[in-house]
Amino acid sequence: MSFDKLNLNKALISSLDDLGYVEPTPIQEKAFPIIMSGKDVIGIAQTGTGKTFAYLLPILRNLKYSDQRHPRVLIIVPTRELVLQIVKEIEKLSTYTSLRFLAVYGGTNINTQKQLVYNGVDIIVATPGRLVDLSLTGILRLKDIKQLVIDEFDQMLSLGFRQQLLSFLETIPNKRQNLMFSATMNTEIEAVIAKYFYEPLKIEITPHGTPIEKIIQLCYHVPNFNTKVNLLEHLLKTDDTLNKVLVFTSTKKLADNLFDAMKLRFPDEVVVIHSNLAQTARINSLKQFHEGTKRVLIATDIVARGLDISDVTHVINFDTPDTPEDYIHRIGRTGRANKAGTAITFINETEQVCQVAIETMMNKAIPYESLPEEVVISKVLTDDEIPKMIDKIKQKKGKDTYVPGPAFHEKKLKNQKVNLGGPGRKEKLKGKDAKIRTYRRN
Ligand code: ADP
Ligand code: MG
């Protein structure tokens, strides 16, 4: 199968030639004719399998030259960095056209964006907040939107974006084509789709939540923050295959604390990114990591979705993510476009419930390895860990309270050998409520 079968035009074929892409990925191949036919589409395919071009190719194929001012295509994504990435992808595909496109996102001067919108634009790529702000000024008019893409749509319906997105959907023209893409789905989405989509076709290349097979997954059971720092230091010092390492933490505070700890140990090798940093700092950190001048990027989940950073060798979950879906997206920053990658997760006792939820969704156990002997097990808890310990002790005393998993010391014994997900583990998984998909952090 080559791109020839897709009924592309010369401009697109030339751009793909320049990129050196020879054949469409499965989602690109399947989505193209359906999107061209005008149907609403829900596209589910694994991380790093080319979903961006799956919607961009047919959209750009359709878009005729026009000098009208108001945009005809709107692409909504959850983060500013993803806006910039998608605009770059459009740029790559539109070298041989005169298409006008614009990135719209917060943390930048709105007046500059107003002027650019006023000059006229065909495609807008936006984060929801700035999009609403711009349309409230009256300068951005969405009455001519014919195609709407919501990339990472399950994330866009999560708390924080939901209200904004739904009220926004009420205000744009009904007669439009809706396209949604992600590697994961959630049950809430069905209702939204039923209300806002017209007879959508679901293209599912692999079941939702399937991780890329090429990503080697493993985990360590590590009791606390300070020991996790020791383990991370050990891995970075002893394993030189860890040369482009993305380390995730669930909160900005933890990201900052970890950054401080790692900066002491690896002064010139580490950068950090989270949403409290200025936009220029965010872009700089990402750029330095992307270009390989910094070996380690410590990040919150703002980087977990959609970002295509080339050749990330390792994703390290310094803590377990908030939902199993986030796990899939985090680890999906490596192993992209058929490359190999490794994902290592550090799990403390309270996080074991998260591990079960992740394994249930993947229908696969994460093999675990025992802590290397050289790693010092710290008994010093951080200020944040102390109240959690107290809660846990209280929880264990209460009879009605659910205490996840077997006791940690039992697990530790099992840790003596690598568990590759033999029958014992599978049995255990089957016994869990298969519907556990999200959980609260302890
Ligand atoms: P997804 O959205 O599924 O996570 P992306 O659209 O970000 O994946 O694409 C992942 C990587 O694969 C990008 O670097 C992209 O340029 C590359 N890519 C996309 N389509 C092809 C193709 N047909 N052949 C080779 N590489 C591709
Ligand atoms: Mg994507």
Coordinates of C-alpha atoms and ligand atoms in Angstrom, one line a residue:
M1 CA 0.0 0.0 0.0
S2 CA 1.5 3.3 -1.0
F3 CA 0.0 6.8 -0.7
D4 CA -1.0 6.6 -4.4
K5 CA -4.2 4.8 -3.5
L6 CA -5.4 7.7 -1.4
N7 CA -6.5 10.0 -4.2
L8 CA -4.2 12.8 -2.9
N9 CA -3.3 15.8 -5.0
K10 CA 0.1 16.8 -6.3
A11 CA 0.8 19.3 -3.5
L12 CA 0.3 16.6 -0.8
I13 CA 2.2 13.9 -2.7
S14 CA 5.1 16.3 -3.1
S15 CA 5.1 17.2 0.6
L16 CA 5.0 13.5 1.6
D17 CA 7.9 12.8 -0.7
D18 CA 9.9 15.6 0.9
L19 CA 9.2 14.0 4.3
G20 CA 10.2 10.6 3.0
Y21 CA 7.0 8.9 4.0
V22 CA 6.3 6.0 1.7
E23 CA 3.1 4.5 2.9
P24 CA 0.1 5.5 5.0
T25 CA -0.2 4.1 8.5
P26 CA -3.4 1.9 9.1
I27 CA -5.4 4.8 10.6
Q28 CA -4.4 7.1 7.8
E29 CA -5.4 4.5 5.2
K30 CA -8.8 3.8 6.8
A31 CA -9.7 7.3 7.8
F32 CA -8.9 9.0 4.5
P33 CA -11.9 7.8 2.3
I34 CA -14.4 8.1 5.2
I35 CA -13.4 11.6 6.1
M36 CA -13.5 12.5 2.4
S37 CA -17.0 11.2 2.2
G38 CA -18.1 13.8 4.7
K39 CA -19.0 11.5 7.5
D40 CA -18.4 12.2 11.2
V41 CA -15.6 10.0 12.5
I42 CA -14.3 8.7 15.8
G43 CA -10.7 7.4 15.3
I44 CA -9.1 5.2 17.8
A45 CA -5.5 4.1 17.2
Q46 CA -2.4 3.6 19.4
T47 CA -0.1 6.4 20.4
G48 CA 2.4 7.4 17.7
T49 CA 0.7 5.8 14.8
G50 CA 0.0 8.9 12.7
K51 CA -3.4 10.1 13.8
T52 CA -2.5 13.8 13.0
F53 CA -2.0 13.1 9.3
A54 CA -5.1 10.8 9.4
Y55 CA -7.2 13.9 9.7
L56 CA -4.9 16.5 8.1
L57 CA -4.5 14.7 4.8
P58 CA -8.2 14.5 3.9
I59 CA -8.8 18.0 5.3
L60 CA -6.1 19.6 3.2
R61 CA -7.2 17.5 0.2
N62 CA -10.7 19.1 0.5
L63 CA -9.8 22.7 1.3
K64 CA -10.0 24.8 -1.9
Y65 CA -8.3 28.1 -2.2
S66 CA -10.3 31.0 -0.9
D67 CA -9.6 34.5 0.2
Q68 CA -12.5 34.7 2.7
R69 CA -11.6 35.9 6.1
H70 CA -13.4 33.5 8.4
P71 CA -11.8 30.1 9.1
R72 CA -13.4 26.9 7.7
V73 CA -11.5 24.3 9.7
L74 CA -11.1 24.3 13.5
I75 CA -8.8 21.9 15.3
I76 CA -9.0 21.9 19.1
V77 CA -6.3 20.3 21.3
P78 CA -5.7 20.3 25.1
T79 CA -2.3 22.0 25.4
R80 CA -0.4 24.9 23.9
E81 CA 2.6 22.8 23.0
L82 CA 0.3 20.5 21.0
V83 CA -1.1 23.5 19.1
L84 CA 2.4 24.4 18.0
Q85 CA 3.2 20.9 17.0
I86 CA 0.0 20.5 14.9
V87 CA 0.6 23.8 13.2
K88 CA 4.1 22.5 12.3
E89 CA 2.5 19.4 10.8
I90 CA 0.2 21.5 8.7
E91 CA 3.1 23.6 7.6
K92 CA 4.9 20.4 6.4
L93 CA 1.9 19.4 4.3
S94 CA 1.1 22.8 2.9
T95 CA 4.5 23.7 1.4
Y96 CA 3.1 23.7 -2.1
T97 CA -0.2 25.5 -1.3
S98 CA -1.1 29.0 -0.2
L99 CA -3.2 27.8 2.8
R100 CA -3.4 30.2 5.8
F101 CA -3.3 28.7 9.2
L102 CA -2.9 30.0 12.7
A103 CA -2.0 28.8 16.2
V104 CA -4.3 30.2 18.9
Y105 CA -3.3 29.6 22.5
G106 CA -3.0 31.3 25.9
G107 CA 0.1 32.8 27.5
T108 CA 0.7 34.9 24.4
N109 CA -0.5 38.4 23.3
I110 CA -4.2 38.2 22.3
N111 CA -3.9 41.4 20.3
T112 CA -1.4 39.9 18.0
Q113 CA -3.7 36.9 17.5
K114 CA -6.7 39.2 16.8
Q115 CA -4.7 41.0 14.1
L116 CA -3.8 37.7 12.5
V117 CA -7.4 36.4 12.6
Y118 CA -8.5 39.7 11.1
N119 CA -6.1 39.3 8.2
G120 CA -8.0 36.1 7.3
V121 CA -7.3 32.4 7.9
D122 CA -8.3 29.0 6.6
I123 CA -7.4 26.7 9.5
I124 CA -7.3 27.5 13.2
V125 CA -5.5 25.2 15.7
A126 CA -6.5 26.2 19.3
T127 CA -6.6 25.5 22.9
P128 CA -10.2 25.9 24.2
G129 CA -9.6 28.8 26.6
R130 CA -8.0 31.2 24.1
L131 CA -10.5 30.1 21.4
V132 CA -13.4 31.2 23.6
D133 CA -11.7 34.5 24.5
L134 CA -11.0 35.3 20.9
S135 CA -14.5 34.5 19.7
L136 CA -15.9 36.7 22.5
T137 CA -13.9 39.7 21.1
G138 CA -16.1 39.3 18.0
I139 CA -13.1 39.2 15.7
L140 CA -12.9 35.5 15.4
R141 CA -16.2 34.3 13.7
L142 CA -16.9 30.6 13.6
K143 CA -20.0 30.7 11.4
D144 CA -18.1 29.2 8.4
I145 CA -16.6 26.2 10.2
K146 CA -17.2 23.1 8.0
Q147 CA -14.9 20.7 9.8
L148 CA -14.2 20.4 13.5
V149 CA -11.4 18.2 14.8
I150 CA -11.1 17.4 18.5
D151 CA -7.7 15.7 19.0
E152 CA -7.2 13.8 22.3
F153 CA -11.0 14.1 22.6
D154 CA -11.3 12.0 25.8
Q155 CA -8.9 14.5 27.5
M156 CA -10.9 17.4 26.2
L157 CA -14.0 16.1 27.9
S158 CA -12.3 15.7 31.2
L159 CA -12.8 18.1 34.1
G160 CA -11.4 21.5 33.4
F161 CA -12.2 21.5 29.7
R162 CA -15.6 19.9 29.6
Q163 CA -17.9 22.9 30.3
Q164 CA -15.9 25.1 28.0
L165 CA -16.0 22.6 25.2
L166 CA -19.7 21.8 25.5
S167 CA -20.9 25.4 25.6
F168 CA -18.6 26.1 22.7
L169 CA -20.1 23.2 20.7
E170 CA -23.5 24.8 21.1
T171 CA -22.4 28.0 19.4
I172 CA -20.8 26.7 16.2
P173 CA -22.8 25.8 13.1
N174 CA -24.6 22.5 13.2
K175 CA -23.9 21.7 9.6
R176 CA -20.3 20.6 10.0
Q177 CA -18.2 17.5 9.9
N178 CA -17.0 16.3 13.3
L179 CA -13.7 14.4 13.7
M180 CA -12.4 13.0 17.0
F181 CA -9.2 11.2 17.6
S182 CA -7.5 9.5 20.5
A183 CA -5.7 6.3 21.7
T184 CA -8.2 6.0 24.5
M185 CA -12.0 6.3 25.0
N186 CA -14.1 6.7 28.0
T187 CA -17.8 6.0 28.7
E188 CA -18.9 9.6 29.2
I189 CA -18.0 10.3 25.6
E190 CA -20.9 8.3 24.2
A191 CA -23.5 10.8 25.5
V192 CA -21.6 13.7 24.1
I193 CA -21.2 12.0 20.8
A194 CA -24.9 11.1 20.6
K195 CA -25.8 14.7 21.2
Y196 CA -23.3 16.5 18.9
F197 CA -22.4 14.0 16.2
Y198 CA -24.4 12.9 13.2
E199 CA -24.2 9.1 12.7
P200 CA -20.5 8.9 13.4
L201 CA -18.4 6.1 12.1
K202 CA -16.0 4.6 14.5
I203 CA -12.6 3.5 13.1
E204 CA -10.8 1.4 15.7
I205 CA -7.4 0.1 14.6
T206 CA -6.8 -1.6 18.0
P207 CA -9.1 -1.6 21.0
H208 CA -8.9 1.5 23.1
G209 CA -6.1 1.6 25.7
T210 CA -3.8 -0.8 23.8
P211 CA -0.2 0.2 24.4
I212 CA 2.3 -0.1 21.6
E213 CA 3.9 -3.6 21.7
K214 CA 7.3 -2.1 20.9
I215 CA 7.4 -0.3 24.3
I216 CA 9.1 -2.5 26.9
Q217 CA 7.3 -1.9 30.1
L218 CA 8.6 -2.6 33.6
C219 CA 8.1 -1.4 37.2
Y220 CA 9.8 -1.2 40.5
H221 CA 8.2 -1.1 43.9
V222 CA 9.8 1.8 45.7
P223 CA 8.6 2.9 49.1
N224 CA 8.9 6.7 49.0
F225 CA 10.0 9.9 47.3
N226 CA 13.6 9.9 48.5
T227 CA 14.1 6.3 47.5
K228 CA 12.6 7.0 44.1
V229 CA 15.1 9.8 43.7
N230 CA 17.9 7.4 44.6
L231 CA 16.6 4.8 42.0
L232 CA 16.3 7.5 39.3
E233 CA 19.9 8.6 40.0
H234 CA 21.1 5.0 39.9
L235 CA 19.4 4.3 36.6
L236 CA 20.7 7.5 35.0
K237 CA 24.3 6.8 36.3
T238 CA 24.6 3.2 35.4
D239 CA 22.6 2.7 32.2
D240 CA 23.8 4.8 29.3
T241 CA 21.0 3.6 27.1
L242 CA 18.9 6.2 29.0
N243 CA 19.9 9.0 26.8
K244 CA 16.6 10.8 26.2
V245 CA 14.5 10.4 29.3
L246 CA 11.1 11.8 30.0
V247 CA 10.2 11.7 33.7
F248 CA 6.5 12.2 34.6
T249 CA 5.1 13.4 37.9
S250 CA 1.4 14.0 38.7
T251 CA 1.7 17.4 40.3
K252 CA 3.6 20.6 39.6
K253 CA 4.9 20.6 43.1
L254 CA 6.4 17.2 42.8
A255 CA 7.9 18.1 39.4
D256 CA 9.6 21.1 41.1
N257 CA 10.8 19.0 44.0
L258 CA 12.2 16.4 41.8
F259 CA 13.8 18.9 39.5
D260 CA 15.6 20.5 42.6
A261 CA 16.8 17.0 43.7
M262 CA 18.0 16.0 40.2
K263 CA 19.6 19.4 39.5
L264 CA 22.0 18.7 42.4
R265 CA 23.0 15.4 41.0
F266 CA 23.0 16.2 37.2
P267 CA 23.5 20.0 37.0
D268 CA 23.6 20.4 33.2
E269 CA 21.3 17.5 32.1
V270 CA 17.9 18.2 33.5
V271 CA 15.0 20.6 32.5
V272 CA 11.4 20.9 33.8
I273 CA 8.0 21.7 32.3
H274 CA 4.6 22.3 33.9
S275 CA 1.8 24.8 33.6
N276 CA 3.0 27.2 36.3
L277 CA 6.0 28.1 34.3
A278 CA 6.0 31.1 31.8
Q279 CA 5.2 30.1 28.3
T280 CA 8.7 30.9 27.1
A281 CA 10.2 28.7 29.8
R282 CA 7.9 25.9 28.8
I283 CA 8.8 26.2 25.1
N284 CA 12.6 26.4 26.0
S285 CA 12.6 23.3 28.2
L286 CA 10.8 21.3 25.5
K287 CA 13.1 22.6 22.8
Q288 CA 16.3 21.7 24.7
F289 CA 15.0 18.2 25.4
H290 CA 13.7 17.8 21.8
E291 CA 17.0 18.8 20.3
G292 CA 18.9 16.6 22.7
T293 CA 20.9 19.3 24.5
K294 CA 19.3 18.2 27.8
R295 CA 19.1 14.5 28.7
V296 CA 16.2 14.5 31.1
L297 CA 12.8 16.4 31.0
I298 CA 10.8 16.3 34.2
A299 CA 7.2 17.0 33.3
T300 CA 3.6 16.9 34.5
D301 CA 0.9 15.3 32.4
I302 CA 0.7 18.5 30.2
V303 CA 3.3 16.7 28.1
A304 CA 1.6 13.3 28.2
R305 CA -0.9 14.0 25.4
G306 CA -0.1 14.0 21.7
L307 CA 3.4 15.4 21.8
D308 CA 5.7 13.9 19.3
I309 CA 9.3 14.3 20.6
S310 CA 11.6 12.3 18.5
D311 CA 13.6 9.4 19.9
V312 CA 12.6 9.5 23.5
T313 CA 14.4 6.3 24.7
H314 CA 12.8 6.1 28.1
V315 CA 9.6 7.3 29.8
I316 CA 9.8 7.1 33.6
N317 CA 6.7 7.4 35.7
F318 CA 8.1 8.8 38.9
D319 CA 4.6 8.2 40.3
T320 CA 1.7 6.4 38.9
P321 CA -0.6 8.6 36.7
D322 CA -4.1 9.7 37.8
T323 CA -5.9 7.4 35.4
P324 CA -5.0 4.2 33.4
E325 CA -5.6 6.3 30.3
D326 CA -2.9 8.7 31.3
Y327 CA -0.5 5.8 31.7
I328 CA -1.1 4.8 28.0
H329 CA -0.5 8.4 26.9
R330 CA 2.5 8.9 29.1
I331 CA 4.3 5.8 27.9
G332 CA 3.2 6.6 24.4
R333 CA 5.7 9.4 24.3
T334 CA 8.3 6.7 23.5
G335 CA 8.0 3.9 20.9
R336 CA 6.6 6.3 18.3
A337 CA 6.5 5.7 14.5
N338 CA 7.7 2.1 14.8
K339 CA 10.7 3.0 17.0
A340 CA 11.5 1.0 20.2
G341 CA 11.2 2.5 23.7
T342 CA 11.1 1.6 27.4
A343 CA 8.6 2.7 30.1
I344 CA 9.6 2.3 33.7
T345 CA 7.1 2.9 36.5
F346 CA 8.0 3.6 40.2
I347 CA 5.2 2.4 42.4
N348 CA 4.9 3.0 46.1
E349 CA 2.5 1.1 48.4
T350 CA -0.4 3.4 48.1
E351 CA 0.0 3.5 44.3
Q352 CA -0.5 -0.3 43.9
V353 CA -4.2 0.2 43.4
C354 CA -3.3 2.3 40.4
Q355 CA -1.1 -0.4 39.1
V356 CA -4.0 -2.9 39.2
A357 CA -6.3 -0.4 37.3
I358 CA -3.6 0.1 34.6
E359 CA -3.0 -3.6 34.2
T360 CA -6.8 -4.3 34.1
M361 CA -7.2 -1.8 31.3
M362 CA -4.3 -3.2 29.3
N363 CA -5.2 -6.7 30.1
K364 CA -1.6 -7.3 30.8
A365 CA 0.7 -7.3 33.8
I366 CA 3.6 -4.9 34.0
P367 CA 6.7 -7.0 34.7
Y368 CA 8.4 -5.9 37.9
E369 CA 12.1 -5.9 38.8
S370 CA 13.6 -5.9 42.3
L371 CA 15.4 -2.7 43.4
P372 CA 19.1 -2.8 42.5
E373 CA 21.1 -3.5 45.7
E374 CA 23.1 -0.3 45.3
V375 CA 20.0 1.8 45.7
V376 CA 19.7 3.2 49.2
I377 CA 16.3 2.7 50.7
S378 CA 15.5 6.0 52.5
K379 CA 13.4 6.1 55.6
V380 CA 13.0 9.9 55.4
L381 CA 9.5 10.9 54.3
T382 CA 8.7 14.2 52.7
D383 CA 6.2 16.6 54.3
D384 CA 3.6 15.4 51.8
E385 CA 4.2 11.7 52.5
I386 CA 3.7 12.0 56.3
P387 CA -0.1 12.8 56.3
K388 CA -0.6 10.0 53.7
M389 CA 1.1 7.5 56.0
I390 CA -1.2 8.6 58.9
D391 CA -4.3 8.2 56.6
K392 CA -3.1 4.8 55.6
I393 CA -2.7 3.6 59.2
K394 CA -6.2 4.9 60.0
Q395 CA -7.5 3.2 56.9
K396 CA -6.1 -0.1 57.8
K397 CA -7.6 0.1 61.2
G398 CA -11.1 0.7 59.8
K399 CA -12.8 -2.6 59.0
D400 CA -15.1 -1.4 56.2
T401 CA -12.3 0.4 54.3
Y402 CA -10.9 -1.2 51.2
V403 CA -7.2 -1.6 51.4
P404 CA -5.7 -2.3 48.0
G405 CA -3.6 -5.3 47.1
P406 CA -1.5 -7.5 49.3
A407 CA 0.8 -6.0 52.0
F408 CA 3.8 -4.3 50.6
H409 CA 6.3 -6.5 52.4
E410 CA 4.7 -9.6 50.8
K411 CA 5.1 -7.9 47.4
K412 CA 8.7 -7.2 48.2
L413 CA 9.3 -10.8 48.7
K414 CA 7.8 -11.6 45.3
N415 CA 10.1 -8.8 44.0
Q416 CA 13.0 -11.2 44.4
K417 CA 12.4 -12.5 41.0
V418 CA 11.1 -10.8 37.8
N419 CA 7.5 -11.6 37.3
L420 CA 6.7 -11.8 33.6
G421 CA 3.0 -12.0 34.1
G422 CA 2.6 -15.8 34.5
P423 CA -0.7 -17.5 35.3
G424 CA -0.7 -16.5 39.0
R425 CA -0.7 -12.8 38.1
K426 CA -3.4 -13.3 35.4
E427 CA -5.6 -15.1 37.8
K428 CA -5.3 -12.2 40.1
L429 CA -6.2 -9.7 37.4
K430 CA -9.3 -11.6 36.4
G431 CA -10.5 -11.5 40.0
K432 CA -10.5 -7.7 40.0
D433 CA -13.4 -5.8 39.0
A434 CA -12.9 -5.5 35.2
K435 CA -14.7 -2.2 35.3
I436 CA -12.0 -0.4 37.4
R437 CA -10.8 2.2 35.0
T438 CA -10.3 5.2 37.1
Y439 CA -9.4 5.6 40.7
R440 CA -8.7 8.3 43.2
R441 CA -5.2 8.9 44.3
N442 CA -4.6 8.1 47.9
Ligands
ADP1 P1 -0.4 10.0 17.0 O1 -1.2 11.2 16.9 O2 -1.1 8.7 16.6 O3 0.2 9.8 18.4 P2 1.4 11.4 15.3 O4 0.4 11.9 14.3 O5 2.0 12.4 16.3 O6 0.9 10.1 16.1 O7 2.6 10.7 14.5 C1 3.7 10.1 15.1 C2 5.0 10.2 14.3 O8 4.8 9.4 13.1 C3 5.2 11.6 13.8 O9 6.6 11.9 13.9 C4 4.8 11.6 12.3 O10 5.5 12.6 11.6 C5 5.2 10.2 11.9 N1 4.3 9.7 10.8 C6 3.1 10.0 10.6 N2 2.6 9.4 9.4 C7 3.6 8.7 9.0 C8 3.8 7.8 7.8 N3 2.8 7.6 7.0 N4 5.0 7.3 7.6 C9 6.0 7.5 8.5 N5 5.9 8.3 9.6 C10 4.8 8.9 9.8
MG2 MG -1.9 12.7 18.2

